[in-house]
mmCIF file of C-alpha atoms in Angstrom:
data_model
loop_
_atom_site.group_PDB
_atom_site.id
_atom_site.type_symbol
_atom_site.label_atom_id
_atom_site.label_comp_id
_atom_site.label_asym_id
_atom_site.label_seq_id
_atom_site.Cartn_x
_atom_site.Cartn_y
_atom_site.Cartn_z
ATOM 1 C CA UNK A 813 0.000 0.000 0.000
ATOM 2 C CA UNK A 814 2.151 2.804 -1.307
ATOM 3 C CA UNK A 815 0.702 6.148 -0.372
ATOM 4 C CA UNK A 816 3.289 8.566 -1.701
ATOM 5 C CA UNK A 817 6.389 8.852 -3.774
ATOM 6 C CA UNK A 818 9.208 9.041 -1.297
ATOM 7 C CA UNK A 819 12.243 10.413 -3.049
ATOM 8 C CA UNK A 820 12.579 14.137 -3.613
ATOM 9 C CA UNK A 821 16.068 15.500 -3.992
ATOM 10 C CA UNK A 822 17.699 18.591 -2.568
ATOM 11 C CA UNK A 823 16.872 21.863 -4.241
ATOM 12 C CA UNK A 824 14.626 20.311 -6.878
ATOM 13 C CA UNK A 825 17.719 19.515 -8.927
ATOM 14 C CA UNK A 826 16.168 16.317 -10.236
ATOM 15 C CA UNK A 827 13.479 18.312 -11.997
ATOM 16 C CA UNK A 828 15.904 20.675 -13.711
ATOM 17 C CA UNK A 829 18.475 18.273 -15.194
ATOM 18 C CA UNK A 830 17.898 17.471 -18.890
ATOM 19 C CA UNK A 831 18.039 13.704 -18.478
ATOM 20 C CA UNK A 832 15.581 12.400 -21.029
ATOM 21 C CA UNK A 833 16.585 8.968 -22.209
ATOM 22 C CA UNK A 834 16.402 10.134 -25.802
ATOM 23 C CA UNK A 835 19.102 12.781 -25.312
ATOM 24 C CA UNK A 836 22.274 12.360 -27.351
ATOM 25 C CA UNK A 837 24.969 10.325 -25.600
ATOM 26 C CA UNK A 838 28.739 10.685 -25.948
ATOM 27 C CA UNK A 839 30.050 8.754 -28.941
ATOM 28 C CA UNK A 840 33.041 7.442 -27.009
ATOM 29 C CA UNK A 841 33.025 4.618 -24.473
ATOM 30 C CA UNK A 842 32.166 5.908 -20.990
ATOM 31 C CA UNK A 843 34.270 4.038 -18.454
ATOM 32 C CA UNK A 844 33.026 3.861 -14.863
ATOM 33 C CA UNK A 845 34.837 2.159 -11.992
ATOM 34 C CA UNK A 846 34.097 1.438 -8.366
ATOM 35 C CA UNK A 847 35.205 -0.504 -5.298
ATOM 36 C CA UNK A 848 32.330 -1.866 -3.224
ATOM 37 C CA UNK A 849 31.767 -3.997 -0.169
ATOM 38 C CA UNK A 850 28.543 -5.461 -1.563
ATOM 39 C CA UNK A 851 28.270 -7.758 -4.609
ATOM 40 C CA UNK A 852 27.424 -6.401 -8.037
ATOM 41 C CA UNK A 853 24.259 -8.527 -7.909
ATOM 42 C CA UNK A 854 22.866 -6.454 -5.005
ATOM 43 C CA UNK A 855 19.589 -4.557 -5.656
ATOM 44 C CA UNK A 856 21.219 -1.112 -5.572
ATOM 45 C CA UNK A 857 23.745 -2.004 -8.273
ATOM 46 C CA UNK A 858 20.995 -3.511 -10.398
ATOM 47 C CA UNK A 859 19.165 -0.176 -10.065
ATOM 48 C CA UNK A 860 22.287 1.742 -11.114
ATOM 49 C CA UNK A 861 22.851 -0.399 -14.201
ATOM 50 C CA UNK A 862 19.160 -0.343 -15.095
ATOM 51 C CA UNK A 863 19.122 3.474 -15.009
ATOM 52 C CA UNK A 864 22.291 3.630 -17.089
ATOM 53 C CA UNK A 865 20.473 1.517 -19.666
ATOM 54 C CA UNK A 866 17.456 3.818 -19.583
ATOM 55 C CA UNK A 867 19.794 6.732 -20.241
ATOM 56 C CA UNK A 868 21.107 5.048 -23.360
ATOM 57 C CA UNK A 869 24.260 3.342 -22.078
ATOM 58 C CA UNK A 870 24.817 -0.261 -23.094
ATOM 59 C CA UNK A 871 27.599 -2.144 -21.371
ATOM 60 C CA UNK A 872 30.144 -3.293 -23.926
ATOM 61 C CA UNK A 873 28.912 -0.823 -26.533
ATOM 62 C CA UNK A 874 29.234 2.706 -25.101
ATOM 63 C CA UNK A 875 29.641 1.946 -21.386
ATOM 64 C CA UNK A 876 32.043 -0.178 -19.345
ATOM 65 C CA UNK A 877 31.783 -0.842 -15.620
ATOM 66 C CA UNK A 878 34.929 -1.896 -13.772
ATOM 67 C CA UNK A 879 33.533 -3.348 -10.537
ATOM 68 C CA UNK A 880 35.987 -4.435 -7.833
ATOM 69 C CA UNK A 881 34.681 -5.972 -4.616
ATOM 70 C CA UNK A 882 36.522 -5.379 -1.342
ATOM 71 C CA UNK A 883 36.319 -8.030 1.341
ATOM 72 C CA UNK A 884 37.799 -5.789 4.045
ATOM 73 C CA UNK A 885 38.516 -2.122 4.744
ATOM 74 C CA UNK A 886 42.221 -2.733 4.154
ATOM 75 C CA UNK A 887 41.631 -3.488 0.473
ATOM 76 C CA UNK A 888 39.945 -0.250 -0.564
ATOM 77 C CA UNK A 889 42.987 1.943 -1.189
ATOM 78 C CA UNK A 890 44.865 -0.707 -3.178
ATOM 79 C CA UNK A 891 41.803 -1.427 -5.310
ATOM 80 C CA UNK A 892 41.078 2.252 -5.969
ATOM 81 C CA UNK A 893 44.671 2.775 -7.089
ATOM 82 C CA UNK A 894 44.193 -0.160 -9.450
ATOM 83 C CA UNK A 895 41.058 1.512 -10.822
ATOM 84 C CA UNK A 896 42.772 4.867 -11.303
ATOM 85 C CA UNK A 897 45.625 3.204 -13.203
ATOM 86 C CA UNK A 898 43.044 2.254 -15.842
ATOM 87 C CA UNK A 899 42.035 5.960 -16.225
ATOM 88 C CA UNK A 900 38.234 5.681 -15.965
ATOM 89 C CA UNK A 901 36.022 8.625 -16.877
ATOM 90 C CA UNK A 902 34.125 8.486 -13.560
ATOM 91 C CA UNK A 903 34.850 6.816 -10.225
ATOM 92 C CA UNK A 904 32.082 5.849 -7.811
ATOM 93 C CA UNK A 905 32.949 6.012 -4.087
ATOM 94 C CA UNK A 906 30.343 3.943 -2.348
ATOM 95 C CA UNK A 907 28.947 3.587 1.143
ATOM 96 C CA UNK A 908 31.452 3.905 3.939
ATOM 97 C CA UNK A 909 33.968 6.681 4.528
ATOM 98 C CA UNK A 910 36.888 4.449 3.574
ATOM 99 C CA UNK A 911 35.539 4.410 0.017
ATOM 100 C CA UNK A 912 35.742 8.164 -0.537
ATOM 101 C CA UNK A 913 38.939 8.495 1.478
ATOM 102 C CA UNK A 914 40.635 5.833 -0.634
ATOM 103 C CA UNK A 915 39.330 7.234 -3.916
ATOM 104 C CA UNK A 916 40.669 10.696 -3.062
ATOM 105 C CA UNK A 917 43.999 9.203 -2.037
ATOM 106 C CA UNK A 918 44.176 7.649 -5.499
ATOM 107 C CA UNK A 919 43.164 10.738 -7.507
ATOM 108 C CA UNK A 920 42.439 14.428 -7.060
ATOM 109 C CA UNK A 921 41.622 14.983 -10.721
ATOM 110 C CA UNK A 922 39.335 12.212 -12.002
ATOM 111 C CA UNK A 923 35.613 12.900 -11.328
ATOM 112 C CA UNK A 924 34.301 11.093 -8.252
ATOM 113 C CA UNK A 925 30.596 10.518 -7.625
ATOM 114 C CA UNK A 926 30.129 9.519 -3.997
ATOM 115 C CA UNK A 927 27.277 7.703 -2.354
ATOM 116 C CA UNK A 928 27.909 8.644 1.274
ATOM 117 C CA UNK A 929 25.791 6.178 3.205
ATOM 118 C CA UNK A 930 27.516 5.870 6.574
ATOM 119 C CA UNK A 931 29.153 9.268 7.155
ATOM 120 C CA UNK A 932 28.790 13.033 6.641
ATOM 121 C CA UNK A 933 31.315 14.184 3.982
ATOM 122 C CA UNK A 934 30.739 17.842 4.814
ATOM 123 C CA UNK A 935 31.415 17.372 8.533
ATOM 124 C CA UNK A 936 34.509 15.265 7.729
ATOM 125 C CA UNK A 937 35.911 17.932 5.398
ATOM 126 C CA UNK A 938 35.810 15.994 2.120
ATOM 127 C CA UNK A 939 33.701 18.758 0.547
ATOM 128 C CA UNK A 940 33.318 22.411 1.530
ATOM 129 C CA UNK A 941 29.689 22.842 0.464
ATOM 130 C CA UNK A 942 26.734 20.747 -0.644
ATOM 131 C CA UNK A 943 25.422 23.391 -3.015
ATOM 132 C CA UNK A 944 28.840 24.136 -4.541
ATOM 133 C CA UNK A 945 31.120 21.156 -3.936
ATOM 134 C CA UNK A 946 34.814 21.744 -4.279
ATOM 135 C CA UNK A 947 37.398 19.729 -6.176
ATOM 136 C CA UNK A 948 36.496 16.537 -8.009
ATOM 137 C CA UNK A 949 33.697 15.174 -5.779
ATOM 138 C CA UNK A 950 29.906 15.313 -6.040
ATOM 139 C CA UNK A 951 27.059 12.844 -5.488
ATOM 140 C CA UNK A 952 24.501 11.830 -2.873
ATOM 141 C CA UNK A 953 24.544 11.916 0.956
ATOM 142 C CA UNK A 954 22.180 9.536 2.761
ATOM 143 C CA UNK A 955 22.081 11.341 6.154
ATOM 144 C CA UNK A 956 22.377 8.071 8.069
ATOM 145 C CA UNK A 957 23.717 9.721 11.217
ATOM 146 C CA UNK A 958 20.582 11.853 11.561
ATOM 147 C CA UNK A 959 18.390 8.928 10.567
ATOM 148 C CA UNK A 960 19.940 6.652 13.202
ATOM 149 C CA UNK A 961 18.593 9.082 15.792
ATOM 150 C CA UNK A 962 15.237 9.297 14.014
ATOM 151 C CA UNK A 963 14.788 5.522 14.126
ATOM 152 C CA UNK A 964 15.161 5.608 17.894
ATOM 153 C CA UNK A 965 12.420 8.246 18.014
ATOM 154 C CA UNK A 966 10.161 6.112 15.814
ATOM 155 C CA UNK A 967 10.632 3.084 18.080
ATOM 156 C CA UNK A 968 10.104 5.093 21.245
ATOM 157 C CA UNK A 969 6.898 6.633 19.895
ATOM 158 C CA UNK A 970 5.522 3.448 18.360
ATOM 159 C CA UNK A 971 6.566 0.882 20.982
ATOM 160 C CA UNK A 972 6.458 2.776 24.254
ATOM 161 C CA UNK A 973 5.918 -0.513 26.114
ATOM 162 C CA UNK A 974 9.444 -1.604 25.139
ATOM 163 C CA UNK A 975 11.834 0.153 27.546
ATOM 164 C CA UNK A 976 15.023 -1.611 26.389
ATOM 165 C CA UNK A 977 16.672 -2.671 23.135
ATOM 166 C CA UNK A 978 19.841 -4.134 21.661
ATOM 167 C CA UNK A 979 21.729 -2.603 18.751
ATOM 168 C CA UNK A 980 24.285 -4.419 16.629
ATOM 169 C CA UNK A 981 27.022 -2.278 15.077
ATOM 170 C CA UNK A 982 30.429 -2.641 13.436
ATOM 171 C CA UNK A 983 33.400 -0.463 12.502
ATOM 172 C CA UNK A 984 31.543 0.933 9.478
ATOM 173 C CA UNK A 985 28.443 1.908 11.468
ATOM 174 C CA UNK A 986 30.125 3.312 14.592
ATOM 175 C CA UNK A 987 28.806 6.841 13.965
ATOM 176 C CA UNK A 988 25.262 5.486 13.644
ATOM 177 C CA UNK A 989 25.686 3.669 16.953
ATOM 178 C CA UNK A 990 26.880 6.838 18.693
ATOM 179 C CA UNK A 991 23.937 8.850 17.340
ATOM 180 C CA UNK A 992 21.470 6.151 18.367
ATOM 181 C CA UNK A 993 23.012 5.795 21.836
ATOM 182 C CA UNK A 994 22.873 9.518 22.610
ATOM 183 C CA UNK A 995 19.300 9.826 21.350
ATOM 184 C CA UNK A 996 18.173 6.772 23.319
ATOM 185 C CA UNK A 997 19.649 8.273 26.496
ATOM 186 C CA UNK A 998 17.729 11.510 25.938
ATOM 187 C CA UNK A 999 14.459 9.684 25.238
ATOM 188 C CA UNK A 1000 14.747 7.181 28.078
ATOM 189 C CA UNK A 1001 15.261 4.056 25.971
ATOM 190 C CA UNK A 1002 17.789 1.657 27.504
ATOM 191 C CA UNK A 1003 20.050 0.722 24.591
ATOM 192 C CA UNK A 1004 22.739 -1.963 24.779
ATOM 193 C CA UNK A 1005 25.252 -1.937 21.925
ATOM 194 C CA UNK A 1006 27.175 -4.967 20.658
ATOM 195 C CA UNK A 1007 30.061 -4.515 18.233
ATOM 196 C CA UNK A 1008 30.406 -7.225 15.596
ATOM 197 C CA UNK A 1009 33.762 -8.171 14.108
ATOM 198 C CA UNK A 1010 35.357 -11.135 12.405
ATOM 199 C CA UNK A 1011 33.864 -12.728 9.320
ATOM 200 C CA UNK A 1012 31.205 -13.957 9.082
ATOM 201 C CA UNK A 1013 29.442 -12.158 11.926
ATOM 202 C CA UNK A 1014 28.118 -14.481 14.638
ATOM 203 C CA UNK A 1015 24.730 -13.028 15.574
ATOM 204 C CA UNK A 1016 23.875 -15.821 18.002
ATOM 205 C CA UNK A 1017 26.949 -15.101 20.124
ATOM 206 C CA UNK A 1018 26.331 -11.367 19.863
ATOM 207 C CA UNK A 1019 22.756 -11.547 21.131
ATOM 208 C CA UNK A 1020 23.792 -13.655 24.116
ATOM 209 C CA UNK A 1021 25.986 -10.750 25.242
ATOM 210 C CA UNK A 1022 22.926 -8.520 25.703
ATOM 211 C CA UNK A 1023 21.049 -8.414 29.015
ATOM 212 C CA UNK A 1024 18.011 -10.681 28.876
ATOM 213 C CA UNK A 1025 15.559 -7.791 29.218
ATOM 214 C CA UNK A 1026 17.124 -6.065 26.167
ATOM 215 C CA UNK A 1027 16.639 -8.987 23.783
ATOM 216 C CA UNK A 1028 13.089 -8.317 22.642
ATOM 217 C CA UNK A 1029 13.908 -5.394 20.345
ATOM 218 C CA UNK A 1030 16.802 -5.387 17.864
ATOM 219 C CA UNK A 1031 18.114 -2.368 15.946
ATOM 220 C CA UNK A 1032 20.492 -2.891 13.018
ATOM 221 C CA UNK A 1033 22.243 0.031 11.272
ATOM 222 C CA UNK A 1034 23.571 -0.120 7.749
ATOM 223 C CA UNK A 1035 27.039 -1.289 6.741
ATOM 224 C CA UNK A 1036 28.360 -3.468 3.909
ATOM 225 C CA UNK A 1037 28.367 -6.568 6.111
ATOM 226 C CA UNK A 1038 24.911 -5.994 7.559
ATOM 227 C CA UNK A 1039 23.488 -5.334 4.089
ATOM 228 C CA UNK A 1040 25.065 -8.500 2.696
ATOM 229 C CA UNK A 1041 23.602 -10.376 5.675
ATOM 230 C CA UNK A 1042 20.101 -8.901 5.331
ATOM 231 C CA UNK A 1043 18.446 -12.288 4.744
ATOM 232 C CA UNK A 1044 20.435 -13.856 7.606
ATOM 233 C CA UNK A 1045 19.511 -11.007 9.935
ATOM 234 C CA UNK A 1046 15.836 -11.092 9.016
ATOM 235 C CA UNK A 1047 15.737 -14.856 9.596
ATOM 236 C CA UNK A 1048 17.709 -14.483 12.832
ATOM 237 C CA UNK A 1049 15.216 -11.920 14.174
ATOM 238 C CA UNK A 1050 12.303 -14.119 13.134
ATOM 239 C CA UNK A 1051 13.730 -17.219 14.813
ATOM 240 C CA UNK A 1052 14.263 -15.314 18.053
ATOM 241 C CA UNK A 1053 10.873 -13.559 17.767
ATOM 242 C CA UNK A 1054 12.540 -10.158 17.887
ATOM 243 C CA UNK A 1055 10.902 -6.890 17.013
ATOM 244 C CA UNK A 1056 13.459 -5.631 14.483
ATOM 245 C CA UNK A 1057 14.217 -2.169 13.050
ATOM 246 C CA UNK A 1058 16.349 -1.856 9.920
ATOM 247 C CA UNK A 1059 17.484 0.906 7.564
ATOM 248 C CA UNK A 1060 16.351 -0.034 4.047
ATOM 249 C CA UNK A 1061 13.320 -1.888 2.715
ATOM 250 C CA UNK A 1062 15.550 -4.686 1.380
ATOM 251 C CA UNK A 1063 15.745 -6.023 4.951
ATOM 252 C CA UNK A 1064 11.948 -5.933 5.274
ATOM 253 C CA UNK A 1065 11.503 -7.610 1.899
ATOM 254 C CA UNK A 1066 13.741 -10.376 3.293
ATOM 255 C CA UNK A 1067 11.485 -10.756 6.355
ATOM 256 C CA UNK A 1068 12.558 -8.014 8.772
ATOM 257 C CA UNK A 1069 9.776 -6.282 10.701
ATOM 258 C CA UNK A 1070 10.193 -2.635 9.734
ATOM 259 C CA UNK A 1071 12.554 -0.042 8.317
ATOM 260 C CA UNK A 1072 12.800 3.719 8.102
ATOM 261 C CA UNK A 1073 15.018 5.506 5.622
ATOM 262 C CA UNK A 1074 15.463 6.604 2.014
ATOM 263 C CA UNK A 1075 15.249 4.265 -0.943
ATOM 264 C CA UNK A 1076 18.731 2.941 -1.651
ATOM 265 C CA UNK A 1077 17.743 1.800 -5.140
ATOM 266 C CA UNK A 1078 16.266 5.198 -6.072
ATOM 267 C CA UNK A 1079 19.429 6.981 -4.972
ATOM 268 C CA UNK A 1080 21.730 4.581 -6.812
ATOM 269 C CA UNK A 1081 19.624 5.222 -9.908
ATOM 270 C CA UNK A 1082 20.151 8.924 -9.328
ATOM 271 C CA UNK A 1083 23.904 8.351 -9.265
ATOM 272 C CA UNK A 1084 23.639 7.024 -12.823
ATOM 273 C CA UNK A 1085 22.297 10.447 -13.750
ATOM 274 C CA UNK A 1086 25.338 12.113 -12.193
ATOM 275 C CA UNK A 1087 27.511 9.824 -14.329
ATOM 276 C CA UNK A 1088 25.533 10.803 -17.407
ATOM 277 C CA UNK A 1089 25.976 14.523 -16.708
ATOM 278 C CA UNK A 1090 29.716 14.150 -16.239
ATOM 279 C CA UNK A 1091 30.011 12.001 -19.367
ATOM 280 C CA UNK A 1092 28.404 14.848 -21.309
ATOM 281 C CA UNK A 1093 30.873 17.417 -20.017
ATOM 282 C CA UNK A 1094 29.704 18.630 -16.593
ATOM 283 C CA UNK A 1095 32.297 19.118 -13.847
ATOM 284 C CA UNK A 1096 31.699 17.646 -10.369
ATOM 285 C CA UNK A 1097 32.026 21.133 -8.841
ATOM 286 C CA UNK A 1098 29.053 22.259 -10.979
ATOM 287 C CA UNK A 1099 26.721 19.508 -9.714
ATOM 288 C CA UNK A 1100 25.257 20.139 -6.233
ATOM 289 C CA UNK A 1101 25.490 17.284 -3.762
ATOM 290 C CA UNK A 1102 22.008 15.928 -3.108
ATOM 291 C CA UNK A 1103 20.240 14.568 -0.050
ATOM 292 C CA UNK A 1104 16.955 12.671 0.244
ATOM 293 C CA UNK A 1105 14.264 14.863 1.780
ATOM 294 C CA UNK A 1106 11.548 12.211 2.080
ATOM 295 C CA UNK A 1107 11.786 8.761 3.556
ATOM 296 C CA UNK A 1108 9.804 5.547 3.618
ATOM 297 C CA UNK A 1109 8.641 3.330 6.420
ATOM 298 C CA UNK A 1110 7.938 -0.224 5.296
ATOM 299 C CA UNK A 1111 6.318 -2.722 7.649
ATOM 300 C CA UNK A 1112 6.088 -6.489 7.229
ATOM 301 C CA UNK A 1113 2.736 -7.557 8.644
ATOM 302 C CA UNK A 1114 3.451 -11.208 7.881
ATOM 303 C CA UNK A 1115 6.534 -11.039 10.100
ATOM 304 C CA UNK A 1116 4.566 -9.319 12.868
ATOM 305 C CA UNK A 1117 2.070 -12.166 12.883
ATOM 306 C CA UNK A 1118 4.863 -14.762 12.805
ATOM 307 C CA UNK A 1119 6.533 -13.342 15.927
ATOM 308 C CA UNK A 1120 3.205 -12.892 17.668
ATOM 309 C CA UNK A 1121 2.933 -9.116 17.988
ATOM 310 C CA UNK A 1122 0.194 -6.697 17.031
ATOM 311 C CA UNK A 1123 1.657 -3.596 15.450
ATOM 312 C CA UNK A 1124 0.501 -0.331 17.036
ATOM 313 C CA UNK A 1125 -1.972 1.723 15.036
ATOM 314 C CA UNK A 1126 0.489 4.637 15.062
ATOM 315 C CA UNK A 1127 3.061 2.530 13.183
ATOM 316 C CA UNK A 1128 0.547 1.229 10.644
ATOM 317 C CA UNK A 1129 -0.805 4.713 9.939
ATOM 318 C CA UNK A 1130 2.703 6.065 9.501
ATOM 319 C CA UNK A 1131 3.817 3.270 7.176
ATOM 320 C CA UNK A 1132 4.217 4.046 3.479
ATOM 321 C CA UNK A 1133 3.885 0.376 2.630
ATOM 322 C CA UNK A 1134 2.604 -2.647 4.516
ATOM 323 C CA UNK A 1135 3.758 -6.039 3.250
ATOM 324 C CA UNK A 1136 0.990 -8.567 3.822
#
């Protein structure tokens, strides 16, 4: 039950770009490269490639995509230097801060389109302005730090009978954990954090570290590992009959209870439009960095019934989509 379109971008820029699929494309091959912690088969990358196709780019004909997957944070810089050695037209710096940091360490001249999911590039000094970015970086900022706090507010308002919760986090989502912890303290929600490390993450061991009275409600931020494990996490929460809050709808589609955040697939599709603009001659400094201004709450009613809870009316009324 979708009740509204949920992605509107900063400053109305989406409405003003001439991005019709019939527009003339560069005659030369447009070479795009990235290093990512999630597989190329993930929904967001499918959305990126689909939008590139809609814009007239066919892989192997006028578009090539050099996709390198990192299995750890230590690999990013080496892999970005490998990308830069191939002189792509556009580099995508995806997700965590290490992506943009490594891309900038590899080049200060090649255009970089970032997708800043887990950090604030303005606060960290990677750009000097959203409206007029400096240097060779532009793209999309997900505002996850602010949204981590907002999710705590949503849970506190919607499940006031749940005074305590557990939150998993890892090195890539540490800022989200800090934002959630400080907000929970202000709102009177007892929040116990458990840092995950090692590969693969052992969620059974992690949950046993939480106090027993904190195990009924689980909050999971976003990170490459948590996103890769979305089906595992959804099944884990279901098996333990946990009320679970996630970031993107992909977790809820996999069986998680609810999520609150922007659409990751819509924003990855938007990144394809940044690539198109740069391929046709725009400079990164001329393309304002965008932020989502509307967000979606998706609720899985089937999961609620499976774990034996009745979702509050306030949550159902607020939901943009209810999966039945």
